[in-house]
Coordinates of C-alpha atoms in Angstrom, one line a residue:
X1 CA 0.0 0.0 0.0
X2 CA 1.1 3.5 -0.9
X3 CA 0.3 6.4 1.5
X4 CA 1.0 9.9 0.3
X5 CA 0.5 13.1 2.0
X6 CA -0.4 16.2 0.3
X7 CA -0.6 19.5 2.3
X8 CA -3.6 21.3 0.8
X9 CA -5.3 24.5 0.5
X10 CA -4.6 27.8 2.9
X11 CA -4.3 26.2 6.0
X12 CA -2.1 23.2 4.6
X13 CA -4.6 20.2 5.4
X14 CA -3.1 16.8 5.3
X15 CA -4.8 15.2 1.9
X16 CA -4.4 11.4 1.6
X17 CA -4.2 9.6 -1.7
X18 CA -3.5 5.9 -0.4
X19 CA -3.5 3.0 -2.8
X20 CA -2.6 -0.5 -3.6
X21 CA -0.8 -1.5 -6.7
X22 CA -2.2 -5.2 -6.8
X23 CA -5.5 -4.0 -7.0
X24 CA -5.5 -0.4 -8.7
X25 CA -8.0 0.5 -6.1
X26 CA -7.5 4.1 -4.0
X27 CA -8.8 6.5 -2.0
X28 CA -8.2 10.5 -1.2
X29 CA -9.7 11.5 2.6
X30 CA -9.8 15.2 2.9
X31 CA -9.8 16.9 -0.1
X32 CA -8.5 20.2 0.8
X33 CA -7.2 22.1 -2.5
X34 CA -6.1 22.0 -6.0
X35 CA -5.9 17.9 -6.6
X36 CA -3.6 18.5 -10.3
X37 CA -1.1 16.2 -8.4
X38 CA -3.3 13.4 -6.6
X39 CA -5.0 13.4 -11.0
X40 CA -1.2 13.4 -12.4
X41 CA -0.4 10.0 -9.1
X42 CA -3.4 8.2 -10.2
X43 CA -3.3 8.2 -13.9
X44 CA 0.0 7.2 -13.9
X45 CA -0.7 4.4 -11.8
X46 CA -4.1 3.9 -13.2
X47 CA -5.7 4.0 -9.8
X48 CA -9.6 3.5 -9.6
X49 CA -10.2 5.9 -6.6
X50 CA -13.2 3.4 -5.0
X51 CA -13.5 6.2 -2.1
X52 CA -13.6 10.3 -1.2
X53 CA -14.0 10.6 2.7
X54 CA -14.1 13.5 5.2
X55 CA -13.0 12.8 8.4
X56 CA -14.8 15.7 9.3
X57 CA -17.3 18.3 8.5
X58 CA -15.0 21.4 8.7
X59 CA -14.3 23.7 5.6
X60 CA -10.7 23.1 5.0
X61 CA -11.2 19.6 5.2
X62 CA -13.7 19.5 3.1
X63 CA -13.4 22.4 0.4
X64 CA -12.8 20.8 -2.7
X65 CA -15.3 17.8 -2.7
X66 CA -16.8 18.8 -5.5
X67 CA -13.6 18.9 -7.1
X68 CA -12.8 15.3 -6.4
X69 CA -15.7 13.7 -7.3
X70 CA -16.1 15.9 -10.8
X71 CA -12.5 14.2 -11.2
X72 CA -13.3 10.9 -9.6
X73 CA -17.1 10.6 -10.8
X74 CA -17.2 6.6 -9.6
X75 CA -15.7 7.3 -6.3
X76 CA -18.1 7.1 -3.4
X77 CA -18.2 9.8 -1.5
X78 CA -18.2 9.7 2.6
X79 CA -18.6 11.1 5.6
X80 CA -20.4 10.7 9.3
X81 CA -23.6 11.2 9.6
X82 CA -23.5 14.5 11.4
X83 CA -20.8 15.6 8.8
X84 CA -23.2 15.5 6.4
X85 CA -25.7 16.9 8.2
X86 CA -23.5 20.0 8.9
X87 CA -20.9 20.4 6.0
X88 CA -22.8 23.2 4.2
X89 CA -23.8 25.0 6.9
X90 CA -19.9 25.3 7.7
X91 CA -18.9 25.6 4.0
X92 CA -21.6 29.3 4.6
X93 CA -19.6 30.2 7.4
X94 CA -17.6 33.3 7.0
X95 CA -14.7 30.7 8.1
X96 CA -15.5 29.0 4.9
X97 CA -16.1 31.2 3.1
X98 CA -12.8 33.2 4.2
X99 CA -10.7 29.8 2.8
X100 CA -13.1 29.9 -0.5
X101 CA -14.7 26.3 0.7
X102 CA -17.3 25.1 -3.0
X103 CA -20.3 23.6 -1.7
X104 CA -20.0 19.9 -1.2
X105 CA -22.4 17.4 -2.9
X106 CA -24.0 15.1 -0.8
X107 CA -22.7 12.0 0.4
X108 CA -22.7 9.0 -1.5
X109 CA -23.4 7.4 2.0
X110 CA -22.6 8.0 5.1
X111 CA -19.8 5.9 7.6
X112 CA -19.9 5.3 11.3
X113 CA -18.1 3.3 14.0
X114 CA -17.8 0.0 13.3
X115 CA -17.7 0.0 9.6
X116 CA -14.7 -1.5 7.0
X117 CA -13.8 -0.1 3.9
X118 CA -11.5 -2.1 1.9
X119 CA -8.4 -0.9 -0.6
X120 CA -7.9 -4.0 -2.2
X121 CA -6.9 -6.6 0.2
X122 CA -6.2 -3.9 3.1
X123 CA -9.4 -2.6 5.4
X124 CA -9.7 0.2 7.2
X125 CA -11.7 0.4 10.1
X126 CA -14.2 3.3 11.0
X127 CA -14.1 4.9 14.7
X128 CA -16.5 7.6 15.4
X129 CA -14.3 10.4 17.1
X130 CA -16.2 13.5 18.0
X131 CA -15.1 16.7 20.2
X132 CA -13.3 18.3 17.9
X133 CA -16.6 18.3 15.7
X134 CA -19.9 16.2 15.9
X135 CA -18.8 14.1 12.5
X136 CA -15.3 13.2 13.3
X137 CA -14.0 9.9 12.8
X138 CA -10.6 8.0 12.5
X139 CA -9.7 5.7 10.0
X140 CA -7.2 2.7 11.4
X141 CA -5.1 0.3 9.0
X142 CA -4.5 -2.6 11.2
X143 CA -2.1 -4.4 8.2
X144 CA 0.7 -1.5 8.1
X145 CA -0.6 -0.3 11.5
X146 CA -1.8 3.4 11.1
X147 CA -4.4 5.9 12.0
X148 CA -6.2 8.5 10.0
X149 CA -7.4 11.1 12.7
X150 CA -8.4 14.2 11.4
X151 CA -8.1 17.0 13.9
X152 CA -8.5 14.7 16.8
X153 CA -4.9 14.7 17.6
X154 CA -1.8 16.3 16.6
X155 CA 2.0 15.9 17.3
X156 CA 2.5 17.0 20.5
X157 CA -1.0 18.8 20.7
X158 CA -5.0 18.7 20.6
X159 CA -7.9 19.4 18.2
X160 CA -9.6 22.5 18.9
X161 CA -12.6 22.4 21.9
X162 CA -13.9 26.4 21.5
X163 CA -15.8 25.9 17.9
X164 CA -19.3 25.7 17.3
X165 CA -20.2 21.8 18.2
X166 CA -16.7 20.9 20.0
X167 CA -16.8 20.1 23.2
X168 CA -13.5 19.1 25.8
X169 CA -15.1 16.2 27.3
X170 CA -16.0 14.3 24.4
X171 CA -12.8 15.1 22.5
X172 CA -10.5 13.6 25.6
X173 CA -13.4 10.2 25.5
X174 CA -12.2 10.0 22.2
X175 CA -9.0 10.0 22.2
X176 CA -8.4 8.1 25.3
X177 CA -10.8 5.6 23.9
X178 CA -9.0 5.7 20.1
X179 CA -5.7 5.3 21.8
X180 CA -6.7 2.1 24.0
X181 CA -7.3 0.4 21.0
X182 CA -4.3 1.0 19.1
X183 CA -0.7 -0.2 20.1
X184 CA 2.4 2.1 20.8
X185 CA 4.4 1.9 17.3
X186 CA 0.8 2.9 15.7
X187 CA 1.6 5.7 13.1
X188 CA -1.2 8.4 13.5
X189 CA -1.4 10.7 10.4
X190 CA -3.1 13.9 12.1
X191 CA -5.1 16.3 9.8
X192 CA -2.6 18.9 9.8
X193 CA 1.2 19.0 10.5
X194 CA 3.6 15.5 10.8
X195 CA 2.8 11.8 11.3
X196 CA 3.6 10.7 15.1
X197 CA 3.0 8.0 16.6
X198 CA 1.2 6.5 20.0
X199 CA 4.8 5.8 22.0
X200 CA 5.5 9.3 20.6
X201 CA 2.4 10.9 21.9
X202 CA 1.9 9.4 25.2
X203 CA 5.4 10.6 26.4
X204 CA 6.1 13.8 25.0
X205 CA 2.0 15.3 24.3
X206 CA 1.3 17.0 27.7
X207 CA -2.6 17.2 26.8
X208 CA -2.6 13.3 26.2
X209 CA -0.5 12.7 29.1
X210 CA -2.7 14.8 31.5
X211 CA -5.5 12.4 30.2
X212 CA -4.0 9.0 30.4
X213 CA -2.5 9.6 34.0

């Protein structure tokens, strides 16, 4: 499996393309801004992007949906329930509007805890995460042992907790619960900023140590 991380869009989102050679199957999570390169990766490859998900409602996650699936018309497009409830009404926002967010099409369907999407022969498990926002989930590859987690964590930080439909509590559940379930050499790929990892987090992230203790 190939992971590649594109930093997208004015406030540099993380955008994923991952994909398998063996089965020419893919997937891009996060579509933040201009996707010339993740187009260029996948026709030279000849990648059949099966997937588009959000791992969460908010603008720069989110702003070129559209995009993606004009590119990517087969691809299913995904998101939590309360993601797609929301995703507009952000996108109207004058913070999405300040980061020129398009209006995103409706999911496809929507994901929630406990589901599996498969890239070939690799699966990817679905975790609902909220705090950081009502629709945030995580997305964990158990075969090369890494996590997809949005804004939920970052290297040696937090998600925000003082936006519309964050909340403190529920974003330290989540993370204390997402980390239990994971093992220490887990590789989390955060929505902004570099990969870490569990071991990394747990001794050097005062937030997450505050909450594990």
């Amino acid at each position: 499996m190939v992971v590649k991380i594109f930093p997208l869009g004015l406030l540099a989102v993380n955008t994923l393309f991952i994909y398998d050679l063996e089965s020419r199957e893919g997937m891009i999570v996060d579509p933040a801004g201009e996707l010339d390169e993740i187009v260029g990766v996948a026709d030279r490859n000849d990648i059949n992007v099966k997937y588009i998900i959000d791992t969460h409602e908010h603008p720069d996650h989110v702003a070129r949906n559209a995009w993606a699936k004009i590119e990517f018309p087969d691809a299913e497009l995904l998101m939590h329930p309360a993601a797609a409830e929301n995703v507009n009404r952000w996108i109207e926002s004058d913070f999405g509007r300040s980061i020129g967010a398009e209006y995103s099409p409706p999911p496809d369907r929507t994901i929630d805890e406990g589901d599996i999407l498969e890239i070939g022969k690799y699966k990817f498990k679905v975790f609902h995460t909220p705090g950081h926002s009502p629709g945030s989930i995580s997305l964990f590859n158990e075969d090369d042992n890494f996590v997809i987690v949005g804004d939920l964590i970052f290297k040696g930080s937090i998600g925000r907790y003082d936006l519309p439909g964050s909340d403190y509590g529920t974003l330290r559940k989540s993370i204390v619960r997402l980390l239990d379930k994971l093992n220490k050499d887990t590789v989390i790929i955060p929505g902004h900023g570099p990969t870490t990892t569990v071991k990394q987090e747990l001794l050097d992230n005062p937030f997450i140590r505050e909450f594990i203790i």
